[in-house]
PDB file of C-alpha atoms in Angstrom:
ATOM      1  CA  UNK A  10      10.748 -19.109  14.411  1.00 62.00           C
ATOM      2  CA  UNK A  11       9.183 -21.203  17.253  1.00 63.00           C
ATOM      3  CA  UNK A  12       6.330 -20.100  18.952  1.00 85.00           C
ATOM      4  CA  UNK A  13       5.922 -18.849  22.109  1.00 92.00           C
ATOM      5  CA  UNK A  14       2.965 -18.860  24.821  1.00 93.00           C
ATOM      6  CA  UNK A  15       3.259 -16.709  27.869  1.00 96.00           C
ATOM      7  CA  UNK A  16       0.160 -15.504  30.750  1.00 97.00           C
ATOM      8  CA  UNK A  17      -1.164 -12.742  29.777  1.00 96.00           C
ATOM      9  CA  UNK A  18      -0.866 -11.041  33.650  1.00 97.00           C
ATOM     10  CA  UNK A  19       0.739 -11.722  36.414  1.00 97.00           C
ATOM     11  CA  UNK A  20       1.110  -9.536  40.029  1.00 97.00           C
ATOM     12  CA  UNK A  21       3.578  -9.216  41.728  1.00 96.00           C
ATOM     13  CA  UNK A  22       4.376  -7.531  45.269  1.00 97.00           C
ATOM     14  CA  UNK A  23       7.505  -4.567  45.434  1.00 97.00           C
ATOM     15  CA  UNK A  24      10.414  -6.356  46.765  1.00 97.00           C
ATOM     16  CA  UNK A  25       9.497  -9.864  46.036  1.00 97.00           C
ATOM     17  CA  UNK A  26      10.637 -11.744  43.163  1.00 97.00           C
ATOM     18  CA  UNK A  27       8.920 -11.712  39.963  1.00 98.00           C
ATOM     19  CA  UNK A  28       8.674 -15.017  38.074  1.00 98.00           C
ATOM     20  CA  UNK A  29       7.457 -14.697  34.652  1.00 98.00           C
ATOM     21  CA  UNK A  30       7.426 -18.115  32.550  1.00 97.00           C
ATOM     22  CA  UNK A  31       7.166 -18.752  29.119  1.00 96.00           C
ATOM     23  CA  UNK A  32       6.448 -21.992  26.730  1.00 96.00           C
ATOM     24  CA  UNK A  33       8.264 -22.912  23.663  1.00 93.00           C
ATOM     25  CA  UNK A  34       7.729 -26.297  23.521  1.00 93.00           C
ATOM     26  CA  UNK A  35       8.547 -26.332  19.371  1.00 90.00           C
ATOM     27  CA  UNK A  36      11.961 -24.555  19.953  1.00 90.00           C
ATOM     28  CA  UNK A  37      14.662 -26.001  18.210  1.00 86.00           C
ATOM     29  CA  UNK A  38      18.507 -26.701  18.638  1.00 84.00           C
ATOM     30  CA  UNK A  39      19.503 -22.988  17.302  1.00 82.00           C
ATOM     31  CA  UNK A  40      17.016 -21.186  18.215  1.00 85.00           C
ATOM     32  CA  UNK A  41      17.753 -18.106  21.102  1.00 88.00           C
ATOM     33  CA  UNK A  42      15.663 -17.118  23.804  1.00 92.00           C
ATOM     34  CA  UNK A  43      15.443 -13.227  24.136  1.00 92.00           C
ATOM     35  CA  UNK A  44      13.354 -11.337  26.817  1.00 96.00           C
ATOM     36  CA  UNK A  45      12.008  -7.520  26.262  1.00 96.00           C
ATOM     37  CA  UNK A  46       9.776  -5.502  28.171  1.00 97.00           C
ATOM     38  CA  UNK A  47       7.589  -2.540  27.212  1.00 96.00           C
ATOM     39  CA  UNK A  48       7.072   0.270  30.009  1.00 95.00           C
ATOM     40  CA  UNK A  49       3.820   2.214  29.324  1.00 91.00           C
ATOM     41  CA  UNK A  50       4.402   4.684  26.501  1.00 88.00           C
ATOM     42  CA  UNK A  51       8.211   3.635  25.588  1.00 92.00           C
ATOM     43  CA  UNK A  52       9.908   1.157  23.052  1.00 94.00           C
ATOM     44  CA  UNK A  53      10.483  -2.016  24.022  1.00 95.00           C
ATOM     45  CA  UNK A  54      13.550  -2.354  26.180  1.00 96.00           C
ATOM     46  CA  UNK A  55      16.226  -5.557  25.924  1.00 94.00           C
ATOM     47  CA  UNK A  56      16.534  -7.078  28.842  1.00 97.00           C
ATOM     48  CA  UNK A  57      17.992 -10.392  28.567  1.00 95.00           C
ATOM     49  CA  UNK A  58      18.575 -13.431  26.647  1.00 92.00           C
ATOM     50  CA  UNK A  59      20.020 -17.253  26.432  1.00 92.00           C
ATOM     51  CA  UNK A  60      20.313 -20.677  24.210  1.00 91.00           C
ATOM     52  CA  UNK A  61      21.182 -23.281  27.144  1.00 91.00           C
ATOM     53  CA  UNK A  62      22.545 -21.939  30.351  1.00 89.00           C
ATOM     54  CA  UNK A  63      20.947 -20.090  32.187  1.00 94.00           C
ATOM     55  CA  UNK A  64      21.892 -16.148  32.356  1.00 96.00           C
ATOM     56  CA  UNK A  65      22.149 -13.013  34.606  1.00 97.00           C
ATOM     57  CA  UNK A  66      22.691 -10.193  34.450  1.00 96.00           C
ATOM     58  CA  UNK A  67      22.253  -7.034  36.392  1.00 95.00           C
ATOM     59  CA  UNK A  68      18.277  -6.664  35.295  1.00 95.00           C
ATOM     60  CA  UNK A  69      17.340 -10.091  35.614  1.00 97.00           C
ATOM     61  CA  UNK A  70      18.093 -14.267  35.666  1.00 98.00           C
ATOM     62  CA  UNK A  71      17.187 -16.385  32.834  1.00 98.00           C
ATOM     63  CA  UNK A  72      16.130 -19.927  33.869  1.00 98.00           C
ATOM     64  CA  UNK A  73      16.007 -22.179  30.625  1.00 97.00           C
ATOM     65  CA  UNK A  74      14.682 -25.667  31.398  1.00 96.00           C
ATOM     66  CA  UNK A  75      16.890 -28.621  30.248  1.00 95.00           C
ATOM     67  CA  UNK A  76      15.065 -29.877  27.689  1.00 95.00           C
ATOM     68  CA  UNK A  77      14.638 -26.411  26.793  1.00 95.00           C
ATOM     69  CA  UNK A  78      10.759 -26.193  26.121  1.00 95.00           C
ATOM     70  CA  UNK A  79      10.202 -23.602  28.136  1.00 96.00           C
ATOM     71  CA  UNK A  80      11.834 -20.665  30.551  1.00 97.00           C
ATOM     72  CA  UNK A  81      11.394 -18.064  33.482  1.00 98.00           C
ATOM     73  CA  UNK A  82      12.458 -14.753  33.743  1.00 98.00           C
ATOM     74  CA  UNK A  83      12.933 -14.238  36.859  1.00 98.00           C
ATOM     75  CA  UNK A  84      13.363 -10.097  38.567  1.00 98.00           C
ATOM     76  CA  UNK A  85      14.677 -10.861  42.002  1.00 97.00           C
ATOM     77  CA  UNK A  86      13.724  -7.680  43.823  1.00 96.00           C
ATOM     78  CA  UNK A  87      10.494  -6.238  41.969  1.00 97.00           C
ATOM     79  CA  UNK A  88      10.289  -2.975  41.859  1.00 97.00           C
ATOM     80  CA  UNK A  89       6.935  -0.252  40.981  1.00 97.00           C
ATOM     81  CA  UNK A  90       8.975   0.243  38.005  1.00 96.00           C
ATOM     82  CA  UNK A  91       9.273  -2.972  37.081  1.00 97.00           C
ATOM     83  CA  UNK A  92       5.544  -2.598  35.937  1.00 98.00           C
ATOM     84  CA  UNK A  93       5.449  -3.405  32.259  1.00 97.00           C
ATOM     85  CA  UNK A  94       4.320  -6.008  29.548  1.00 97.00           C
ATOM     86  CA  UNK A  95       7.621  -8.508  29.039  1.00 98.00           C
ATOM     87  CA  UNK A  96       7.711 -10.066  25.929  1.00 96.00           C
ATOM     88  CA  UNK A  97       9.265 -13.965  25.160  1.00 95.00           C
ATOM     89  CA  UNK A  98      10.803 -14.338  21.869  1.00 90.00           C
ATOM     90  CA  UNK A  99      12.500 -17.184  20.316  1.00 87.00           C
ATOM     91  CA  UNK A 100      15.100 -16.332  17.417  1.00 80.00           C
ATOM     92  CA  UNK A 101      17.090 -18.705  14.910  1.00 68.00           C
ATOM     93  CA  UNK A 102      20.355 -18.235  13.828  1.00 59.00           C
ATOM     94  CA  UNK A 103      19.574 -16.815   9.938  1.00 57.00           C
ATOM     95  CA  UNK A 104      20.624 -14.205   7.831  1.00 53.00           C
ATOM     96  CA  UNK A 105      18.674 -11.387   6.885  1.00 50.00           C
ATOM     97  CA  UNK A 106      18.071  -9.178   9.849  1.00 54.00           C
ATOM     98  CA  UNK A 107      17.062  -9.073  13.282  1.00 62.00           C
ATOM     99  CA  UNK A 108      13.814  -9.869  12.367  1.00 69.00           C
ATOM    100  CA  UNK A 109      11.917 -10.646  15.988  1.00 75.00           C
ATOM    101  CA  UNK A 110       8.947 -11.474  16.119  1.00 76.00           C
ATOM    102  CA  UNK A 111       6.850 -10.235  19.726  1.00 84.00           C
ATOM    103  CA  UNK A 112       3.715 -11.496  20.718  1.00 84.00           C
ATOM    104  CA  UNK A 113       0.912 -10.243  23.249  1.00 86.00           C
ATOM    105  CA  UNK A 114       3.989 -10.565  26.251  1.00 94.00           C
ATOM    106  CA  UNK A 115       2.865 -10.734  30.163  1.00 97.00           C
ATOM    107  CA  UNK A 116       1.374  -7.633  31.658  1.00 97.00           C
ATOM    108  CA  UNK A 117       3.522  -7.337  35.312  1.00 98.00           C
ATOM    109  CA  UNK A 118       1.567  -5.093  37.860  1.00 98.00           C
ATOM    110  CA  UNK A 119       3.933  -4.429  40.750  1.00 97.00           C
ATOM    111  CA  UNK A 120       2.074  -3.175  43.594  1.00 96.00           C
ATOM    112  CA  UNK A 121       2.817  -1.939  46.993  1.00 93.00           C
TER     113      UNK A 121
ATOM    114  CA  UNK B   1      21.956  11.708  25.482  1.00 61.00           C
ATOM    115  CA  UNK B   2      19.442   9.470  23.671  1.00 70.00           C
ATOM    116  CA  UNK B   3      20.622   6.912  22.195  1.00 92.00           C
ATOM    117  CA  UNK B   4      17.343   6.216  19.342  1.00 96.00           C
ATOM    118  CA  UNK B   5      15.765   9.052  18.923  1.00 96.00           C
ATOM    119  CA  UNK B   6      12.465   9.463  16.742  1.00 96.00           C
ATOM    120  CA  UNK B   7       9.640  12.874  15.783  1.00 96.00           C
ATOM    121  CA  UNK B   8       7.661  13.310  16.296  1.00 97.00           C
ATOM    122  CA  UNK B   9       6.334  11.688  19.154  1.00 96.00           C
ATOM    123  CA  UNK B  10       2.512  12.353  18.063  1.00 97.00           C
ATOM    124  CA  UNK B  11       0.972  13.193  14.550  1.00 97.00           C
ATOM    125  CA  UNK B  12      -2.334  13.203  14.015  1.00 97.00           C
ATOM    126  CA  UNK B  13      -3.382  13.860  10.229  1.00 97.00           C
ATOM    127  CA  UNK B  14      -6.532  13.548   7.639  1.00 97.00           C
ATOM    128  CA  UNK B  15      -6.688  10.432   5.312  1.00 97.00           C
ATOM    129  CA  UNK B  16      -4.904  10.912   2.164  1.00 97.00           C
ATOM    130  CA  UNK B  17      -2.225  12.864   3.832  1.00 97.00           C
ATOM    131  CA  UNK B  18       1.742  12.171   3.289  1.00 97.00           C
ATOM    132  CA  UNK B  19       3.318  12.392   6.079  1.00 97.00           C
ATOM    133  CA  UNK B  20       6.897  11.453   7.148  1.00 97.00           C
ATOM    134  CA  UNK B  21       8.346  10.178  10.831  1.00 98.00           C
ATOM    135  CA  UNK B  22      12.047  10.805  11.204  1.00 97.00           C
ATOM    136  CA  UNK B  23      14.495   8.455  13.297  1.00 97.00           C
ATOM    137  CA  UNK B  24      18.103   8.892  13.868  1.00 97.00           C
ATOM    138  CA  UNK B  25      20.532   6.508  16.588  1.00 97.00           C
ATOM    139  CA  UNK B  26      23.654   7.937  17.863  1.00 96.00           C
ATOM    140  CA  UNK B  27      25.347   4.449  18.592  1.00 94.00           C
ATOM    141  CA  UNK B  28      27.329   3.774  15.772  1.00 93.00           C
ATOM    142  CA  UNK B  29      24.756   1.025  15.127  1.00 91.00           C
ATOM    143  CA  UNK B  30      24.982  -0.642  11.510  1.00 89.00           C
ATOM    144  CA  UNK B  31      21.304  -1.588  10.870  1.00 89.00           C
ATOM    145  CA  UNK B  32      17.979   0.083  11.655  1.00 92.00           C
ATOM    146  CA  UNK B  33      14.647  -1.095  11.452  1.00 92.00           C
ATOM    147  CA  UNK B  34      10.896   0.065  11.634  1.00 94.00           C
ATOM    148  CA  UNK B  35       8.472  -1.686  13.858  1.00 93.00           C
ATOM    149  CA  UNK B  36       4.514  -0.984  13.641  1.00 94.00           C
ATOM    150  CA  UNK B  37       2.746  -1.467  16.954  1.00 93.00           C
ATOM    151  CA  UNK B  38      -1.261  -2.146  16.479  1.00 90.00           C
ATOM    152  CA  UNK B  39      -4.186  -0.831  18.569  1.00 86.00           C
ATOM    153  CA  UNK B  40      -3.867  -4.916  19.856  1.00 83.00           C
ATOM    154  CA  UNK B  41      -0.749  -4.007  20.772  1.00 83.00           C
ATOM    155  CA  UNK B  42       1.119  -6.910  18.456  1.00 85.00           C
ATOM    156  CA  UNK B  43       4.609  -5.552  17.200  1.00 88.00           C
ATOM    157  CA  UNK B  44       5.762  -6.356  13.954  1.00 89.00           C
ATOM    158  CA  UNK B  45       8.622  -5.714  11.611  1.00 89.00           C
ATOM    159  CA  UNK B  46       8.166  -3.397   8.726  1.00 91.00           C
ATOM    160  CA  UNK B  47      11.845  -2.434   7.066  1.00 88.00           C
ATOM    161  CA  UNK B  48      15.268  -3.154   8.154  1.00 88.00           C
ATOM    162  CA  UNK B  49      18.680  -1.121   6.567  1.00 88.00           C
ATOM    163  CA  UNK B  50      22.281  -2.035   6.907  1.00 85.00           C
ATOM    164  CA  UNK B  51      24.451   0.618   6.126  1.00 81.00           C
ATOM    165  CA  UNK B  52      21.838   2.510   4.058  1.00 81.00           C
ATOM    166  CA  UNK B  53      20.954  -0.391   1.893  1.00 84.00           C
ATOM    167  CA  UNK B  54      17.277  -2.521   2.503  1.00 85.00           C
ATOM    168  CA  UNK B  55      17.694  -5.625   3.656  1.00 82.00           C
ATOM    169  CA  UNK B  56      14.117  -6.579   5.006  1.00 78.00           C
ATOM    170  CA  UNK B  57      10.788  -5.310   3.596  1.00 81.00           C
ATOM    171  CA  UNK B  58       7.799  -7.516   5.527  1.00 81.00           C
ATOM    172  CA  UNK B  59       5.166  -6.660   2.616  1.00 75.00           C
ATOM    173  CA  UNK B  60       4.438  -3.641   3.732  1.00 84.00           C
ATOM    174  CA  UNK B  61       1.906  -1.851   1.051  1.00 89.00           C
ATOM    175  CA  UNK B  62       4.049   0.520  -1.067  1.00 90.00           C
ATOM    176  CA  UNK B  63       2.810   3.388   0.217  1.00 95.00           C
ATOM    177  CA  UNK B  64       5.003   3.369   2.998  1.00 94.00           C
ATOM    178  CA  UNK B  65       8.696   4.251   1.835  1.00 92.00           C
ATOM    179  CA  UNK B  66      12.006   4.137   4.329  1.00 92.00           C
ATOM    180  CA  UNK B  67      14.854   6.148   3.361  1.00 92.00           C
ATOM    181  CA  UNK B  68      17.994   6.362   4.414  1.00 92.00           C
ATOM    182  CA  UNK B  69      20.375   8.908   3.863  1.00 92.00           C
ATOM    183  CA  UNK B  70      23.184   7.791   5.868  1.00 92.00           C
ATOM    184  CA  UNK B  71      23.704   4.583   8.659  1.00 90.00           C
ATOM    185  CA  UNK B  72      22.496   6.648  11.730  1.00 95.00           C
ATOM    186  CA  UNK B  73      19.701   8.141   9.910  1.00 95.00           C
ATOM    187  CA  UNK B  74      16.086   5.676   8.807  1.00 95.00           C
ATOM    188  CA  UNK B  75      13.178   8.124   7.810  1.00 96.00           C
ATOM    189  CA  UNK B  76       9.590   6.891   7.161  1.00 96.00           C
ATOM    190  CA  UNK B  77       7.718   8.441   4.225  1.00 96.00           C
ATOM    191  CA  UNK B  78       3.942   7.643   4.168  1.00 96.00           C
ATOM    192  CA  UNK B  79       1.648   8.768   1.281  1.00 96.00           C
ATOM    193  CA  UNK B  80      -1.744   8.645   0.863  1.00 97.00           C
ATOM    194  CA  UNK B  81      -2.425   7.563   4.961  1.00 97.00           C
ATOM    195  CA  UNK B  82      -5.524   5.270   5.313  1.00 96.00           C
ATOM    196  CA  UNK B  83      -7.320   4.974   8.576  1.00 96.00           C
ATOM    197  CA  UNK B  84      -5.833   1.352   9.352  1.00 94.00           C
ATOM    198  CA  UNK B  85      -2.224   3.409   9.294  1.00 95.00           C
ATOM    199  CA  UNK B  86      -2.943   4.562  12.756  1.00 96.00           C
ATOM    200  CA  UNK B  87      -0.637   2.851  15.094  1.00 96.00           C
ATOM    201  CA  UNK B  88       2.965   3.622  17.324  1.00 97.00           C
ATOM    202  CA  UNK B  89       5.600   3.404  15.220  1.00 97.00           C
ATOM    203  CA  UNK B  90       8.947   2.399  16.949  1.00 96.00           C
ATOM    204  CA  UNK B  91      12.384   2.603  14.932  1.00 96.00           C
ATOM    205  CA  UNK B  92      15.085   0.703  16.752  1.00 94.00           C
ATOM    206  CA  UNK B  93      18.770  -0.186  15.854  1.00 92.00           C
ATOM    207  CA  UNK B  94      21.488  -3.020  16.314  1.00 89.00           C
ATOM    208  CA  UNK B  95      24.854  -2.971  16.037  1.00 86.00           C
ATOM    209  CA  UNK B  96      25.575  -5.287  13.451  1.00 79.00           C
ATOM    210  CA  UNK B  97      22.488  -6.505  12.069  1.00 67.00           C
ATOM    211  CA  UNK B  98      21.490  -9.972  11.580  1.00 55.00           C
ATOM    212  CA  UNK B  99      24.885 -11.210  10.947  1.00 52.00           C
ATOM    213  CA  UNK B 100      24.350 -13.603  14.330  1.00 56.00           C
ATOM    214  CA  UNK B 101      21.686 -13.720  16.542  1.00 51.00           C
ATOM    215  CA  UNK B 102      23.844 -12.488  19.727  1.00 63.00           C
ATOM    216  CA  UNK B 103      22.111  -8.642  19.223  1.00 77.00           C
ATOM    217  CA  UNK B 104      20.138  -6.457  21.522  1.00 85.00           C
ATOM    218  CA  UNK B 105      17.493  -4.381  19.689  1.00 89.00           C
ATOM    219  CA  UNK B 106      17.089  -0.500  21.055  1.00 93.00           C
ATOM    220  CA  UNK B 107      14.025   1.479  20.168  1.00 95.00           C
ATOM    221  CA  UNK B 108      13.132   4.808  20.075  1.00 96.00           C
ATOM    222  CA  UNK B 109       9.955   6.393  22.132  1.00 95.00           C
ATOM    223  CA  UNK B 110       7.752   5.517  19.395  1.00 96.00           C
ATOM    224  CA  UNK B 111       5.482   7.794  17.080  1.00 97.00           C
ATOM    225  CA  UNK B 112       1.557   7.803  17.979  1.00 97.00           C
ATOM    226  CA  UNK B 113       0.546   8.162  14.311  1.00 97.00           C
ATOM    227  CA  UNK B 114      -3.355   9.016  14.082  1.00 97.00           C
ATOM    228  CA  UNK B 115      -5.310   8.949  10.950  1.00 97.00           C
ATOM    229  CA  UNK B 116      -8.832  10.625  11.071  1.00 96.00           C
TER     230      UNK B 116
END
């Protein structure tokens, strides 16, 4: 599975957009992009994910560059909540289980 | 209603304990999995069932044995804990498992697991 290199922080002020990228410049033809997030003391939480298009959905918008090397996640209207580390995974299509692989992931601070 | 659920949430034990961490998922999911979450904070894959049977082990010493006694049930059995055991353990589920890629992963709360 392709590599993936994200910031490891980012701010981010309540009720402005949150733009987190992500680089996965080895990503190949087959390979899916999946966001997660990790609140403080939870599991990690799905959020959203994408091969080509980009995606929405009622957490967030995926932005996948054309040439597909890298992506943003973008939260529209961040929230205190919002606060978390949000993890950039790339997946293959292959058989034997879901088998992601998370790295260190952006900490988000929302603030006031 | 939750939907993973895992206990217990903290367990703090001696070295050379056994010691086991439970998980059960009331989604009708297919396939759950262990995850071990370091004091760096890196999450990795440990075991993955489909419909009771083990269809990913990521060389995990065999110390650590996953049973499961039915599809919504995946229970972690640890002998002999070492000190480099301590970490959050997360179980999670998918529907299908690994068939396509097209599947969202749901975790439990995670078990603090503490090894003095």
């Amino acid at each position: 599975d392709a590599k993936t290199t994200q910031p490891p922080s980012m701010d981010c002020a309540e009720g402005r957009a949150a733009n987190l990228p992500c680089n996965h410049s080895t990503i190949s033809g087959n390979e899916y992009v999946y966001w997660y997030r990790q609140i403080h003391s939870q599991g990690p939480q799905y959020i959203i994910h994408g091969l080509k298009n980009n995606e929405t959905n009622e957490m967030a918008s995926l932005i996948i560059t054309e040439d597909r090397k890298s992506s943003t996640l973008i939260l529209p209207h961040a929230t205190l909540r919002d606060t978390a580390v949000y993890y950039c995974i790339v997946r293959g299509v292959t058989g034997g289980g879901n088998k992601l692989t998370f790295g260190t992931g952006t900490q988000l601070k929302v603030e006031l | 209603d939750t939907a993973v659920s895992q206990t217990p949430k903290y367990l703090v034990t001696q070295m050379g304990n056994d010691k086991s961490i439970k998980c059960e998922q009331n989604l009708g999911h297919d396939t759950m999995y262990w995850y071990k979450q370091d004091s760096k904070k890196f999450l990795k894959i440990m075991f993955s069932y489909n419909n009771k049977e083990l269809i990913i082990n990521e060389t995990v010493p065999n110390r650590f044995s996953p049973k499961s006694p039915d599809k919504a049930h995946l229970n972690l059995h640890i002998n002999s804990l070492e000190l480099g055991d301590s970490a959050v353990y997360f179980c999670a589920s998918t529907l299908l498992g690994g068939i396509t890629t097209n599947e969202k992963l749901f975790f439990g709360s995670g078990t603090q697991l503490s090894v003095l």
